[in-house]
Amino acid sequence: MSARIIQSNDQSLQTVDVDGVTVDIIENALRNAREEMDAVLFRTAMSPGIREQGDCFPMIANREGKMVVGQFGSFIGPFLQAYDADIEEGDIILTNDPYMCNAAVSHLPDWVVLVPVFKDGRHIAWSAMFGHMSDNGGMVPGSIPIEATSIFQEGIRIPPIKLYKKGVLQEDILELILHNVRTPQWNRFDLNALVAACNTAARRCVELAQRFGDDVLFSTMDVMLDRNHAAMKHIIEMFIPEEPREFEDYLCDDGMGMGPYRIKCRMWREGSKAIFDFDGTDPQAQSSVNFFLNEDMFKMFFGSFTINVVDPQIVFNDGFYDLVDVRIPAGTLLKPKFPAALSGRTHALGRIFDLLGALLGMGAPEMMLNAAGFSDSPHLFYSGYKDDGEWFQLFQIGFGGIPGRPVGDGPDGHSLWPGFTNVPNEFIESYFPLRIEQYATIPDSGGAGLHRGGNGLSVAYRFLADGEVGIHDERWLTYPWGVLGGETGMRSTKRIVRVDGSEEWLPAKKEGIKVKKGDLLYFDTWGGGGWGDPYQRDPELVRQDVERRLVTAEGAQRYGVVIAADGSVDTVATEALRAERVAARGDNIPLFNRGGSIEELRARCEQETHLAPPVAPTFSAAR
């Protein structure tokens, strides 16, 4: 069964010819409405994760649920297939359960709101948005328990429900939901903000239909989807080979001492259709690092990545989905079976982008191949009671180094998601018992290359109240790989200096870390891998990086550049050093530099990371 749209006006919408100028006007109006959704949300939400960082994903879709403008796409179609109920004008639907909406959302903290847009009794569009709630209940503050072995430990599961029925808020349902979270006020405000944003987009769609006509808006949305289809068809035929190519990457560990976990994908083209087959990916994990990857969501990842690399002017939407076939075996890390835990899925989600970059770029490395660095979205959780007895709870997304690319250096200290921003230190220090004693890029953490990998960030948190900390990060065992002769980026590390002077190296994934007032946490993220031969980088660019404290004078020698005592480039010494290193290296430059095999990384792990290596995973049979 699937959702049934109830209309008082059953007159069919008609496909009509729309001139190019009108299409452009409506397209840009819809894009503006999508931006307005964010503006409304950020001005009315309460939690720092949404209000300050922008952890939300809006969209406007046609009647079938295909995104015509937005950021994330994919989830309305799968939701409609799973929702067996009537939908009427004034209804607003809420859900967060991946297993009940075909993974339209992929973990419980993401609450999705869907609004059917009606005009004159006829359904004309959808608006939707999901945001990451600071808490969803469950076994740990922040609701991303890395050691969860079942989704039942991760907080309240909200099946697809009508939060509003015919425009009336179902207050008893809302109170029941908020009764199960630690931050009910934040969740209430954030949910209201999601609803307000979706209603704003709905109004804009109605206004466009009133101005241009229902049939013109309906037809223009189809034109926008067709434009995207044509553009993606050209991209697929140009960059996806008929001969299969494959790549694999690894999650370092599962937070329970086991790892790495392999994610493998094989890609090829049949006619104009791109095929991605994840056969060979490891079985589902016993912890929460599983990522329930909806096939349409992967198509969205693929489209977003290729469009941004090839031509960012193309309007990104769901028009091309029939050109992509995604095959994910059930019971694997990317399609776990109920009731597998899912909350820590961000690590695998981030790794998908590295894997995609490798697959798409291998055939045209000079044009499309990025190094690794879209690797993760690190989280910090800090909770407890202030001196006055008030409960506090911080959820913050950290930033790392973006990889070197064919077009240039990777940005330093940036988010996996381009639209995310950092929470201002002043905000954190005003609302939480924390002092930020350091917020700086880590020199030399980006991989050396013709185009340097972006540096990671070092943030030092001084805790001003006793509490509990949770850490989620990746790339602490495996390196962000370099390409075309570029070096690997630096790994992530976490270190705490206790108020008594003792020091402890922390795992990348750990919860329940007790901290005392005065303890200092150094939260260091990974650097992006380097792109291209570092010995071909302009020595003047290396000198500028040294001057800007992005590279040290010692680190400049990774580029074969010698910096003199006065800060200038020693040209003679540089030429000699480069000649020596190129001769020692020879001509055998690998396409990918992973920094060693998994076996070699295990053997060096304790010496290089201060942590014991994870043991090989054991897999229990999925139900």
PDB file of C-alpha atoms in Angstrom, residues 429-590:
ATOM      1  CA  GLU A 429      30.941  30.283  26.083  1.00  0.00           C
ATOM      2  CA  SER A 430      27.774  32.279  26.761  1.00  0.00           C
ATOM      3  CA  TYR A 431      25.381  29.356  27.065  1.00  0.00           C
ATOM      4  CA  PHE A 432      27.530  26.466  28.275  1.00  0.00           C
ATOM      5  CA  PRO A 433      30.099  26.014  31.057  1.00  0.00           C
ATOM      6  CA  LEU A 434      32.962  25.903  28.561  1.00  0.00           C
ATOM      7  CA  ARG A 435      35.895  28.079  27.592  1.00  0.00           C
ATOM      8  CA  ILE A 436      37.467  27.686  24.146  1.00  0.00           C
ATOM      9  CA  GLU A 437      41.207  28.121  24.771  1.00  0.00           C
ATOM     10  CA  GLN A 438      42.313  27.275  21.239  1.00  0.00           C
ATOM     11  CA  TYR A 439      40.601  27.280  17.864  1.00  0.00           C
ATOM     12  CA  ALA A 440      43.173  26.962  15.111  1.00  0.00           C
ATOM     13  CA  THR A 441      44.098  25.008  12.038  1.00  0.00           C
ATOM     14  CA  ILE A 442      46.806  22.375  12.545  1.00  0.00           C
ATOM     15  CA  PRO A 443      49.899  23.218  10.460  1.00  0.00           C
ATOM     16  CA  ASP A 444      51.053  20.397   8.146  1.00  0.00           C
ATOM     17  CA  SER A 445      47.916  18.328   8.775  1.00  0.00           C
ATOM     18  CA  GLY A 446      46.809  18.639   5.154  1.00  0.00           C
ATOM     19  CA  GLY A 447      48.500  16.198   2.791  1.00  0.00           C
ATOM     20  CA  ALA A 448      51.334  17.653   0.706  1.00  0.00           C
ATOM     21  CA  GLY A 449      50.642  17.866  -3.019  1.00  0.00           C
ATOM     22  CA  LEU A 450      50.636  20.048  -6.072  1.00  0.00           C
ATOM     23  CA  HIS A 451      47.349  21.105  -4.479  1.00  0.00           C
ATOM     24  CA  ARG A 452      47.574  20.928  -0.709  1.00  0.00           C
ATOM     25  CA  GLY A 453      44.973  19.132   1.377  1.00  0.00           C
ATOM     26  CA  GLY A 454      43.084  21.349   3.807  1.00  0.00           C
ATOM     27  CA  ASN A 455      44.303  21.421   7.386  1.00  0.00           C
ATOM     28  CA  GLY A 456      42.299  19.989  10.235  1.00  0.00           C
ATOM     29  CA  LEU A 457      41.243  21.931  13.310  1.00  0.00           C
ATOM     30  CA  SER A 458      42.512  21.828  16.872  1.00  0.00           C
ATOM     31  CA  VAL A 459      39.920  23.006  19.374  1.00  0.00           C
ATOM     32  CA  ALA A 460      40.788  23.055  23.079  1.00  0.00           C
ATOM     33  CA  TYR A 461      37.756  22.895  25.382  1.00  0.00           C
ATOM     34  CA  ARG A 462      38.211  23.870  29.036  1.00  0.00           C
ATOM     35  CA  PHE A 463      35.341  22.369  31.033  1.00  0.00           C
ATOM     36  CA  LEU A 464      33.982  24.687  33.679  1.00  0.00           C
ATOM     37  CA  ALA A 465      31.631  22.203  35.298  1.00  0.00           C
ATOM     38  CA  ASP A 466      31.742  18.518  36.119  1.00  0.00           C
ATOM     39  CA  GLY A 467      29.950  16.537  33.442  1.00  0.00           C
ATOM     40  CA  GLU A 468      30.041  13.815  30.852  1.00  0.00           C
ATOM     41  CA  VAL A 469      31.524  13.921  27.357  1.00  0.00           C
ATOM     42  CA  GLY A 470      30.898  11.880  24.244  1.00  0.00           C
ATOM     43  CA  ILE A 471      33.159  11.882  21.171  1.00  0.00           C
ATOM     44  CA  HIS A 472      32.433  10.664  17.650  1.00  0.00           C
ATOM     45  CA  ASP A 473      35.119  10.882  14.991  1.00  0.00           C
ATOM     46  CA  GLU A 474      36.851   8.870  12.272  1.00  0.00           C
ATOM     47  CA  ARG A 475      40.072   8.643  10.257  1.00  0.00           C
ATOM     48  CA  TRP A 476      42.115   7.868  13.355  1.00  0.00           C
ATOM     49  CA  LEU A 477      43.458   4.516  12.029  1.00  0.00           C
ATOM     50  CA  THR A 478      43.159   4.873   8.265  1.00  0.00           C
ATOM     51  CA  TYR A 479      44.520   7.976   6.595  1.00  0.00           C
ATOM     52  CA  PRO A 480      42.689  10.401   4.332  1.00  0.00           C
ATOM     53  CA  TRP A 481      44.415   9.155   1.197  1.00  0.00           C
ATOM     54  CA  GLY A 482      46.299  11.287  -1.291  1.00  0.00           C
ATOM     55  CA  VAL A 483      46.124  10.920  -5.070  1.00  0.00           C
ATOM     56  CA  LEU A 484      48.418  11.312  -8.089  1.00  0.00           C
ATOM     57  CA  GLY A 485      51.493  11.505  -5.862  1.00  0.00           C
ATOM     58  CA  GLY A 486      49.860  13.561  -3.121  1.00  0.00           C
ATOM     59  CA  GLU A 487      50.513  12.578   0.486  1.00  0.00           C
ATOM     60  CA  THR A 488      47.991  11.439   3.054  1.00  0.00           C
ATOM     61  CA  GLY A 489      46.357  13.877   5.413  1.00  0.00           C
ATOM     62  CA  MET A 490      46.973  13.738   9.154  1.00  0.00           C
ATOM     63  CA  ARG A 491      44.770  11.488  11.274  1.00  0.00           C
ATOM     64  CA  SER A 492      42.389  12.765  13.921  1.00  0.00           C
ATOM     65  CA  THR A 493      43.346  12.595  17.614  1.00  0.00           C
ATOM     66  CA  LYS A 494      41.638  13.280  20.932  1.00  0.00           C
ATOM     67  CA  ARG A 495      43.597  14.021  24.107  1.00  0.00           C
ATOM     68  CA  ILE A 496      42.476  15.158  27.530  1.00  0.00           C
ATOM     69  CA  VAL A 497      44.679  16.875  30.113  1.00  0.00           C
ATOM     70  CA  ARG A 498      43.189  16.436  33.567  1.00  0.00           C
ATOM     71  CA  VAL A 499      43.148  19.185  36.137  1.00  0.00           C
ATOM     72  CA  ASP A 500      45.688  17.160  38.152  1.00  0.00           C
ATOM     73  CA  GLY A 501      48.139  17.282  35.205  1.00  0.00           C
ATOM     74  CA  SER A 502      47.661  13.715  34.004  1.00  0.00           C
ATOM     75  CA  GLU A 503      47.119  13.110  30.293  1.00  0.00           C
ATOM     76  CA  GLU A 504      45.013  10.562  28.450  1.00  0.00           C
ATOM     77  CA  TRP A 505      44.648   9.729  24.759  1.00  0.00           C
ATOM     78  CA  LEU A 506      41.002   9.059  23.985  1.00  0.00           C
ATOM     79  CA  PRO A 507      39.441   6.805  21.353  1.00  0.00           C
ATOM     80  CA  ALA A 508      37.782   8.454  18.371  1.00  0.00           C
ATOM     81  CA  LYS A 509      34.422   7.049  19.457  1.00  0.00           C
ATOM     82  CA  LYS A 510      33.730   7.071  23.169  1.00  0.00           C
ATOM     83  CA  GLU A 511      30.861   7.950  25.483  1.00  0.00           C
ATOM     84  CA  GLY A 512      30.467   8.393  29.196  1.00  0.00           C
ATOM     85  CA  ILE A 513      33.811  10.162  29.611  1.00  0.00           C
ATOM     86  CA  LYS A 514      33.655  11.768  33.053  1.00  0.00           C
ATOM     87  CA  VAL A 515      35.211  15.223  33.177  1.00  0.00           C
ATOM     88  CA  LYS A 516      35.931  17.505  36.099  1.00  0.00           C
ATOM     89  CA  LYS A 517      35.895  21.258  36.269  1.00  0.00           C
ATOM     90  CA  GLY A 518      39.238  22.415  34.850  1.00  0.00           C
ATOM     91  CA  ASP A 519      39.904  19.443  32.559  1.00  0.00           C
ATOM     92  CA  LEU A 520      41.095  20.388  29.061  1.00  0.00           C
ATOM     93  CA  LEU A 521      40.127  18.433  25.923  1.00  0.00           C
ATOM     94  CA  TYR A 522      42.149  18.780  22.700  1.00  0.00           C
ATOM     95  CA  PHE A 523      39.776  17.847  19.890  1.00  0.00           C
ATOM     96  CA  ASP A 524      41.931  17.538  16.735  1.00  0.00           C
ATOM     97  CA  THR A 525      40.366  16.588  13.417  1.00  0.00           C
ATOM     98  CA  TRP A 526      41.842  15.050  10.282  1.00  0.00           C
ATOM     99  CA  GLY A 527      43.499  16.833   7.359  1.00  0.00           C
ATOM    100  CA  GLY A 528      42.538  16.358   3.726  1.00  0.00           C
ATOM    101  CA  GLY A 529      44.705  14.296   1.407  1.00  0.00           C
ATOM    102  CA  GLY A 530      47.003  15.991  -1.095  1.00  0.00           C
ATOM    103  CA  TRP A 531      46.421  16.094  -4.865  1.00  0.00           C
ATOM    104  CA  GLY A 532      49.295  15.725  -7.327  1.00  0.00           C
ATOM    105  CA  ASP A 533      53.062  15.751  -7.051  1.00  0.00           C
ATOM    106  CA  PRO A 534      54.141  17.960  -4.118  1.00  0.00           C
ATOM    107  CA  TYR A 535      57.514  18.555  -5.790  1.00  0.00           C
ATOM    108  CA  GLN A 536      55.684  20.372  -8.588  1.00  0.00           C
ATOM    109  CA  ARG A 537      54.070  22.888  -6.248  1.00  0.00           C
ATOM    110  CA  ASP A 538      55.219  26.451  -6.755  1.00  0.00           C
ATOM    111  CA  PRO A 539      57.795  27.149  -3.993  1.00  0.00           C
ATOM    112  CA  GLU A 540      56.305  30.627  -3.596  1.00  0.00           C
ATOM    113  CA  LEU A 541      52.964  29.070  -2.643  1.00  0.00           C
ATOM    114  CA  VAL A 542      54.735  26.938  -0.060  1.00  0.00           C
ATOM    115  CA  ARG A 543      56.466  30.043   1.316  1.00  0.00           C
ATOM    116  CA  GLN A 544      53.114  31.811   1.582  1.00  0.00           C
ATOM    117  CA  ASP A 545      51.658  28.819   3.446  1.00  0.00           C
ATOM    118  CA  VAL A 546      54.566  28.975   5.891  1.00  0.00           C
ATOM    119  CA  GLU A 547      54.024  32.696   6.357  1.00  0.00           C
ATOM    120  CA  ARG A 548      50.320  32.069   7.020  1.00  0.00           C
ATOM    121  CA  ARG A 549      51.216  29.320   9.515  1.00  0.00           C
ATOM    122  CA  LEU A 550      49.418  26.647   7.485  1.00  0.00           C
ATOM    123  CA  VAL A 551      52.704  24.834   6.864  1.00  0.00           C
ATOM    124  CA  THR A 552      55.789  24.856   9.090  1.00  0.00           C
ATOM    125  CA  ALA A 553      59.299  25.506   7.789  1.00  0.00           C
ATOM    126  CA  GLU A 554      60.070  21.853   8.511  1.00  0.00           C
ATOM    127  CA  GLY A 555      56.852  20.767   6.818  1.00  0.00           C
ATOM    128  CA  ALA A 556      57.828  22.719   3.710  1.00  0.00           C
ATOM    129  CA  GLN A 557      60.422  20.049   3.052  1.00  0.00           C
ATOM    130  CA  ARG A 558      57.586  17.615   2.291  1.00  0.00           C
ATOM    131  CA  TYR A 559      57.257  19.727  -0.869  1.00  0.00           C
ATOM    132  CA  GLY A 560      61.008  19.675  -1.380  1.00  0.00           C
ATOM    133  CA  VAL A 561      61.149  23.355  -0.434  1.00  0.00           C
ATOM    134  CA  VAL A 562      63.824  24.772   1.852  1.00  0.00           C
ATOM    135  CA  ILE A 563      62.877  27.904   3.789  1.00  0.00           C
ATOM    136  CA  ALA A 564      65.777  30.125   4.770  1.00  0.00           C
ATOM    137  CA  ALA A 565      66.142  31.737   8.202  1.00  0.00           C
ATOM    138  CA  ASP A 566      64.702  35.023   6.883  1.00  0.00           C
ATOM    139  CA  GLY A 567      61.556  33.252   5.654  1.00  0.00           C
ATOM    140  CA  SER A 568      62.460  33.304   1.958  1.00  0.00           C
ATOM    141  CA  VAL A 569      62.826  30.287  -0.342  1.00  0.00           C
ATOM    142  CA  ASP A 570      66.401  28.999  -0.602  1.00  0.00           C
ATOM    143  CA  THR A 571      66.225  28.383  -4.359  1.00  0.00           C
ATOM    144  CA  VAL A 572      69.506  26.475  -4.705  1.00  0.00           C
ATOM    145  CA  ALA A 573      68.805  24.181  -1.759  1.00  0.00           C
ATOM    146  CA  THR A 574      65.242  23.641  -2.954  1.00  0.00           C
ATOM    147  CA  GLU A 575      66.333  22.568  -6.430  1.00  0.00           C
ATOM    148  CA  ALA A 576      68.854  20.172  -4.958  1.00  0.00           C
ATOM    149  CA  LEU A 577      66.414  18.682  -2.446  1.00  0.00           C
ATOM    150  CA  ARG A 578      63.729  18.193  -5.082  1.00  0.00           C
ATOM    151  CA  ALA A 579      66.144  16.531  -7.488  1.00  0.00           C
ATOM    152  CA  GLU A 580      67.315  14.189  -4.728  1.00  0.00           C
ATOM    153  CA  ARG A 581      63.781  13.210  -3.679  1.00  0.00           C
ATOM    154  CA  VAL A 582      62.445  12.766  -7.205  1.00  0.00           C
ATOM    155  CA  ALA A 583      65.389  10.487  -7.998  1.00  0.00           C
ATOM    156  CA  ALA A 584      64.811   8.449  -4.838  1.00  0.00           C
ATOM    157  CA  ARG A 585      61.099   8.140  -5.544  1.00  0.00           C
ATOM    158  CA  GLY A 586      61.421   7.169  -9.160  1.00  0.00           C
ATOM    159  CA  ASP A 587      58.637   7.279 -11.727  1.00  0.00           C
ATOM    160  CA  ASN A 588      56.295   4.803 -10.056  1.00  0.00           C
ATOM    161  CA  ILE A 589      53.732   7.191  -8.579  1.00  0.00           C
ATOM    162  CA  PRO A 590      50.596   5.389  -7.356  1.00  0.00           C
TER     163      PRO A 590
END
